[in-house]
Amino acid sequence: MTSQSTTGREVRPRPRVQITQRTLRRDTWWVQPLVTFVVLLGFVVYSTWAAFVNKDYFYEPYLSPFYSPCLGSTCPESVRWAGVVLPAFITPAVVILIVPLGFRLTCYYYRKAYYRSFWQSPPGCAVTEPHTKYSGERRFPLILQNIHRYFFYLGLLLNIVLTYDAVIAFRDRHGNWGHVGLGTLVLLVNAALLWLYSVSCHACRHAVGGRLNHFSKHPVRYWFWTQVSKLNARHGQIAWFSLVWVALSDLFVRLTATGTIPYIQFF
Amino acid sequence: MSEIERHAYDVVVIGAGGSGLRAAIEAHEQGARTAIVCKSLLGKAHTVMAEGGIAAAMGNVWEQDNWQVHFRDTMRGGKMLNHWRMAQLHAQEAPDRVYELEAWGALFDRTKEGKISQRDFGGHRYARLAHVGDRTGLEMIRTLQQRAVSLGIDVFMECTVTQLLKDGDRIAGAFGYWRESGRFVCFEAPAVVLATGGIGKTFQITSNSWEYTGDGHALALRAGATLINMEFVQFHPTGMVWPPSVRGILITESVRGEGGVLRNSENKRFMFDYISEYFKQETADSEDEADRWYGDHVNNRRPPELLPRDEVARAINSEVKAGRSSPHGGVFLDVATRRSAEDIQRRLPSMYHQFKELADVDITKEPMEVAPTCHYVMGGVEVDPDTAQSIVPGLYAAGEVAGGMHGSNRLGGNSLSDLLVFGKRAGEYAAQYATGLDARPAIADADLDGAGRHALAPFESDSGENPYTVHQDLQKTMQSLCGIIRKEEELRQAIDVLQEYKQRVPHTSVEGNRQYNPGWHLALDLYNMLLVSECLARAALERTESRGGHTREDFPQADPVWGTKNIVCRAEGDGVAIAAQPLPEMPDELKKLFEEPAE
Amino acid sequence: MSYEATFKVWRGNADGGAFQDYTVAVNEGEVVLDIIHRIQATQAGDLAVRWNCKAGKCGSCSAEVNGRPRLMCMTRMSTFTEQETVTVNPIRTFPIIKDLVTDVSYNYEKAAQIQAFTPPADVKPGEFRMQQVDVERSQEFRKCIECYLCQNVCHVIRDHEENKPKFAGPRFLMRIAELEMHPYDTADRRKLAQEDFGLGFCNITKCCTEVCPENIHITDNALIPMKERVVDTKYDPLGFLWRKFKSPDSKRSRG
Ligand SMILES: Cc1cc2nc3c(=O)[nH]c(=O)nc-3n(C[C@H](O)[C@H](O)[C@H](O)COP(=O)(O)OP(=O)(O)OC[C@H]3O[C@@H](n4cnc5c(N)ncnc54)[C@H](O)[C@@H]3O)c2cc1C
Ligand code: SF4
Ligand code: SF4
Ligand code: FES
Ligand code: FES
């Protein structure tokens, strides 16, 4: 009797269909990874430069989100965080950016984006990838993706600080409340987008209720879970918006500080 | 034929739909060595397509519901031609069979109390169908499949049985071929359970797939078993009509259960004109009452759109004939103006999907066009109600291939429950029979040789007809001469034409070799389709009345004398012989259930 | 509204094969499967193809149409121009049997390895009480028609045959998630998902979700939540300790 597999068929190794083309897709599947590649690369280049220049990141009352909280000894006095003093050769941004960088690098959405566009694993669906070996997220370093939730919690702290910055921007250059400038709005939107990004995170979705199995026994957490789930469905879009906006916020402060654009005040 | 692949089991179940899987699970649990054989991959049988639900009087939504009411609905739906004992067992045992599915992992939609929710369907007095959106069959087959796999039952997929083998008058096994390689395989087993489903592929417009070639019906006949009620074919009232390539694909009755109504080209809810005497008492006669019913079943009568399927199918047919049809020859089924878009998408997701994808119709905005489609065969192997055994010792049948349970017309939702109730019984009794035998029956080599020769015949000639052409012709014959409305001349003509097919079918020839060759497979299936077609035509000619799934233009009324008789078919020579047989007598305590007023 | 279309259909078996050209009539409203059937009935009687329902319900007719994993019965001809050549080949991740039919036994083997639904011993049939919200998540996954298009497109095995023994594929990781989220399932499937079924291979690039004909959000609703649950038990020492401290970690007490 021939040996049986669960299908009742004989077990013998068999080849796949021999088709040599890498893909038979005829649509423009390569556009999306290309755009992702360009935008992400642009962001990386800009933020690296911005993190190292260590100047023009503050223009009373606006502090660039890249440099907040301002921990270095080089920080202007009105925004310097007491107690924490970094050696002068490390810019505040380099330290702070570890949190958003780690958060976004381990984000489920960005992982998809850069695995596809940078690592080409896979470049597109039903398009053969260029690697001969693949072990996924099972080994070091990629197994570290699993610490995403710790970055999520750190990210929340950072959101609080950046929200504080946005609130502070309601004071004018002399410390009087009631001021609203273009920068106030920029920082406010920045904080809002970052909150949206955090709240729509998969780790958040899991923590508020996703980990439960019997929703009806936890009506409050279920409600939160449904709300987070709605946002979570747009997490990818929020990720892009917030990313671009953070960079624009920094750029805005920079341009204001260097006097390239005038200081605009509404109230 | 000495090198043929052989397997020995106690029970071999042919078919991996709801009934086959349930039978195999039971046989296995009774301790029998069990195998399942099926033509398609596991999980693809027809059961996967069932949409609406499983009828079981659990009383979760209407506590007034109980097995007696379900029994009564079933018998009345079948125009009293059902085997009363099957209908009784079915109504009594269905709830437990459904609960069992839940314990095996099925996730039905829920009521507010957290119980299994139940929905309305045609012919059922109370909301009775356990369901999961409109993909109940998928839930059922997946649950059973997962159960069977976890028990470690052997499954032979893509393996077609072409013949049953006997030792004297008893079953000894089954012979078939692997679709993949075309090689033969023999199952030695004292008990065989047929669970092969229906015969719909003999018709042109059908909701059934390529598998429904009446294999089980034909295998049983050739093995000496009898078929009963073969004249009764259910034409489901709502099949798709446009575009042509999807003609016949089913639109679930749940659309009407969820409030959908039928309209003709004059925008009239015509079903009010077609309420027969038989159902007058329990059917609403105004749109107001019909609409109130959805919220209050106790004080209102049901809308006529939810009459049993045969009534609705005939009504649509008449509207179309009277020239009040929709643009492509059907009528309109409108749910868009009756329920919110959100409700429709939530309650009928796969219908929404199906129309959007296949017909470019948004059913939340526009009505659907519908017309009757061949859906189900009430007729099947005559079995003992309690054990599911045919007159051939060792041969069992359950599910659509078995006859008697549904009488002349099946109620929606009663099939899935039938599969479970009688699948379990067939498995149980087959196991008991097989393990209780003193000696295993033996298979004669000559029988295997014969079966092999027969299977290879289509490769003999290369000048014969194309099997696809013969199939299409046969479908046309059956559709036009034995379809939804029948009359004597046409049935006689059908029988004559079928004699010609007896010449054509053995003389088809196929291209290519034995490896996965659909042309060859079809050439063999044609024999089965031809045999069941003959049963159908002969029985339909004999029954000179109209009842349930059998409508005679020349005898439009039900005849009380015919109401006491079943027609039984048996194989004779290369054809079929039929005989009328009195209905089994219903015990008095059950008869009483029909004396009470309908409301 | 009928026209003649050019089809390239892969024909062959394990010994080899090639695309063959067919010129075939196409009528209004037809889908790719109709055309394949017409080729079969009129030009190539032995053309092997699987199908059952022709309505996107059984998941038999999976193939690649113009390079994209699709159900042939749900791919309308109107999505192509009349001049366009339509290429149809069998799914590439599984061994070829013949023409458009492949050997999908990998999937049945993986399915058999997953521990069945395991309810508590003291709950009898008929006693289950669950609200709609309790079952909805798993119900989404149970919409799966087992077309295996997700398994076919997943680069973990599509591009790396050697991963097959260690990776169950999106369909079956989703099945584990479905059971894991079932209110009455008592088995802890988190470590197994990672260690035996290869959840860690998945790099959440979402091709499975992209091709799923049932529009199941496989990655977002099954794989990622499952990854988070794995983190709970394997990679989150602080959270683990915190929950241990709050309540002993049996599955039922996970709510
Ligand atoms: C579109 C549609 C919707 C429906 N909706 C409902 C509903 O809502 N409620 C309801 O109660 N009923 C419904 N029905 C009816 C019901 O689904 C079927 O009657 C029922 O599923 C039949 O189940 P079965 O177990 O008898 O056979 P099937 O599920 O059809 O299985 C037959 C099996 O037999 C195998 N087989 C056949 N011939 C051979 C052979 N020669 N050798 C080996 N194997 C063979 C096949 O491979 C298959 O595995 C619906 C039917 C259709 C088509
Ligand atoms: S998301 Fe994961 S499982 Fe899905 S295709 Fe990508 S790698 Fe495979
Ligand atoms: S999850 Fe979707 S793509 Fe995967 S097998 Fe199921 S239905 Fe097919
Ligand atoms: S931040 Fe993107 S998933 Fe957590
Ligand atoms: S034939 Fe069933 S999904 Fe295509």
PDB file of N, CA, C and O in Angstrom, chain B residues 40-41 50 120-121 128 144 162 206 214 226-227 237 243 265 278 373 377 456 461 463 509 547 550:
ATOM      1  N   SER B  40     -14.341  16.134  -4.651  1.00  0.00           N
ATOM      2  CA  SER B  40     -13.620  17.409  -4.610  1.00  0.00           C
ATOM      3  C   SER B  40     -12.648  17.395  -3.452  1.00  0.00           C
ATOM      4  O   SER B  40     -12.533  16.410  -2.746  1.00  0.00           O
ATOM      5  N   LEU B  41     -12.003  18.519  -3.240  1.00  0.00           N
ATOM      6  CA  LEU B  41     -11.174  18.656  -2.051  1.00  0.00           C
ATOM      7  C   LEU B  41     -12.077  18.699  -0.822  1.00  0.00           C
ATOM      8  O   LEU B  41     -13.241  19.093  -0.904  1.00  0.00           O
ATOM      9  N   ALA B  50     -24.500  26.412   1.178  1.00  0.00           N
ATOM     10  CA  ALA B  50     -25.772  26.712   1.832  1.00  0.00           C
ATOM     11  C   ALA B  50     -25.654  28.037   2.557  1.00  0.00           C
ATOM     12  O   ALA B  50     -24.618  28.348   3.134  1.00  0.00           O
ATOM     13  N   ASP B 120     -36.201  33.750  10.284  1.00  0.00           N
ATOM     14  CA  ASP B 120     -37.387  33.294   9.573  1.00  0.00           C
ATOM     15  C   ASP B 120     -37.048  32.729   8.215  1.00  0.00           C
ATOM     16  O   ASP B 120     -36.135  33.213   7.543  1.00  0.00           O
ATOM     17  N   PHE B 121     -37.832  31.745   7.806  1.00  0.00           N
ATOM     18  CA  PHE B 121     -37.660  31.171   6.481  1.00  0.00           C
ATOM     19  C   PHE B 121     -39.008  30.685   5.996  1.00  0.00           C
ATOM     20  O   PHE B 121     -39.906  30.431   6.814  1.00  0.00           O
ATOM     21  N   ARG B 128     -36.686  30.006  13.012  1.00  0.00           N
ATOM     22  CA  ARG B 128     -36.197  28.714  13.463  1.00  0.00           C
ATOM     23  C   ARG B 128     -34.795  28.386  12.954  1.00  0.00           C
ATOM     24  O   ARG B 128     -34.183  27.411  13.375  1.00  0.00           O
ATOM     25  N   LEU B 144     -17.522  20.629  10.897  1.00  0.00           N
ATOM     26  CA  LEU B 144     -17.491  19.168  10.795  1.00  0.00           C
ATOM     27  C   LEU B 144     -16.157  18.683  10.251  1.00  0.00           C
ATOM     28  O   LEU B 144     -15.596  17.686  10.703  1.00  0.00           O
ATOM     29  N   THR B 162     -17.080   4.872  -8.694  1.00  0.00           N
ATOM     30  CA  THR B 162     -17.887   4.629  -9.891  1.00  0.00           C
ATOM     31  C   THR B 162     -18.772   3.406  -9.739  1.00  0.00           C
ATOM     32  O   THR B 162     -19.656   3.176 -10.550  1.00  0.00           O
ATOM     33  N   THR B 206     -29.319  25.814 -12.978  1.00  0.00           N
ATOM     34  CA  THR B 206     -29.242  25.154 -11.688  1.00  0.00           C
ATOM     35  C   THR B 206     -28.304  25.901 -10.754  1.00  0.00           C
ATOM     36  O   THR B 206     -27.370  26.568 -11.200  1.00  0.00           O
ATOM     37  N   GLY B 214     -25.765  13.054  -9.642  1.00  0.00           N
ATOM     38  CA  GLY B 214     -26.604  11.926  -9.229  1.00  0.00           C
ATOM     39  C   GLY B 214     -25.844  10.629  -9.035  1.00  0.00           C
ATOM     40  O   GLY B 214     -26.409   9.543  -9.166  1.00  0.00           O
ATOM     41  N   THR B 226     -33.563   0.903  -3.965  1.00  0.00           N
ATOM     42  CA  THR B 226     -34.680   1.587  -4.598  1.00  0.00           C
ATOM     43  C   THR B 226     -34.585   3.087  -4.359  1.00  0.00           C
ATOM     44  O   THR B 226     -34.052   3.535  -3.351  1.00  0.00           O
ATOM     45  N   LEU B 227     -35.132   3.858  -5.297  1.00  0.00           N
ATOM     46  CA  LEU B 227     -35.231   5.306  -5.126  1.00  0.00           C
ATOM     47  C   LEU B 227     -36.704   5.658  -4.965  1.00  0.00           C
ATOM     48  O   LEU B 227     -37.576   5.010  -5.554  1.00  0.00           O
ATOM     49  N   PRO B 237     -37.193  29.452  -6.060  1.00  0.00           N
ATOM     50  CA  PRO B 237     -37.796  30.580  -6.775  1.00  0.00           C
ATOM     51  C   PRO B 237     -36.797  31.659  -7.169  1.00  0.00           C
ATOM     52  O   PRO B 237     -36.973  32.321  -8.188  1.00  0.00           O
ATOM     53  N   PRO B 243     -26.040  38.573 -15.399  1.00  0.00           N
ATOM     54  CA  PRO B 243     -25.771  38.202 -16.795  1.00  0.00           C
ATOM     55  C   PRO B 243     -25.867  36.692 -17.014  1.00  0.00           C
ATOM     56  O   PRO B 243     -25.919  35.945 -16.051  1.00  0.00           O
ATOM     57  N   SER B 265     -43.258  43.636 -13.319  1.00  0.00           N
ATOM     58  CA  SER B 265     -42.889  44.836 -14.060  1.00  0.00           C
ATOM     59  C   SER B 265     -43.867  45.980 -13.789  1.00  0.00           C
ATOM     60  O   SER B 265     -43.560  47.137 -14.047  1.00  0.00           O
ATOM     61  N   TYR B 278     -54.691  25.964   0.393  1.00  0.00           N
ATOM     62  CA  TYR B 278     -53.974  25.185   1.373  1.00  0.00           C
ATOM     63  C   TYR B 278     -53.302  26.055   2.441  1.00  0.00           C
ATOM     64  O   TYR B 278     -53.188  25.683   3.594  1.00  0.00           O
ATOM     65  N   THR B 373     -34.674  28.355 -10.298  1.00  0.00           N
ATOM     66  CA  THR B 373     -33.491  27.592 -10.688  1.00  0.00           C
ATOM     67  C   THR B 373     -33.539  26.222 -10.000  1.00  0.00           C
ATOM     68  O   THR B 373     -33.999  26.113  -8.871  1.00  0.00           O
ATOM     69  N   VAL B 377     -33.073  17.923  -4.999  1.00  0.00           N
ATOM     70  CA  VAL B 377     -33.953  16.813  -5.353  1.00  0.00           C
ATOM     71  C   VAL B 377     -34.495  16.187  -4.072  1.00  0.00           C
ATOM     72  O   VAL B 377     -33.748  15.833  -3.166  1.00  0.00           O
ATOM     73  N   LEU B 456     -12.688   2.627 -18.286  1.00  0.00           N
ATOM     74  CA  LEU B 456     -11.733   3.005 -19.329  1.00  0.00           C
ATOM     75  C   LEU B 456     -12.357   3.092 -20.715  1.00  0.00           C
ATOM     76  O   LEU B 456     -11.712   3.539 -21.669  1.00  0.00           O
ATOM     77  N   SER B 461     -12.346   4.668 -28.092  1.00  0.00           N
ATOM     78  CA  SER B 461     -12.495   5.186 -29.454  1.00  0.00           C
ATOM     79  C   SER B 461     -12.082   6.653 -29.489  1.00  0.00           C
ATOM     80  O   SER B 461     -12.116   7.339 -28.472  1.00  0.00           O
ATOM     81  N   SER B 463     -13.398   8.464 -32.144  1.00  0.00           N
ATOM     82  CA  SER B 463     -14.290   9.056 -33.140  1.00  0.00           C
ATOM     83  C   SER B 463     -15.656   9.371 -32.545  1.00  0.00           C
ATOM     84  O   SER B 463     -16.556   9.800 -33.229  1.00  0.00           O
ATOM     85  N   SER B 509     -15.999   9.949 -26.690  1.00  0.00           N
ATOM     86  CA  SER B 509     -14.558   9.686 -26.595  1.00  0.00           C
ATOM     87  C   SER B 509     -13.868  10.917 -26.038  1.00  0.00           C
ATOM     88  O   SER B 509     -14.354  12.034 -26.176  1.00  0.00           O
ATOM     89  N   ARG B 547     -48.247  18.507  -7.189  1.00  0.00           N
ATOM     90  CA  ARG B 547     -48.011  18.509  -5.751  1.00  0.00           C
ATOM     91  C   ARG B 547     -46.542  18.875  -5.526  1.00  0.00           C
ATOM     92  O   ARG B 547     -45.655  18.292  -6.122  1.00  0.00           O
ATOM     93  N   HIS B 550     -43.568  18.959  -8.092  1.00  0.00           N
ATOM     94  CA  HIS B 550     -43.994  18.302  -9.322  1.00  0.00           C
ATOM     95  C   HIS B 550     -45.275  18.975  -9.789  1.00  0.00           C
ATOM     96  O   HIS B 550     -46.313  18.866  -9.152  1.00  0.00           O
TER      97      HIS B 550
END
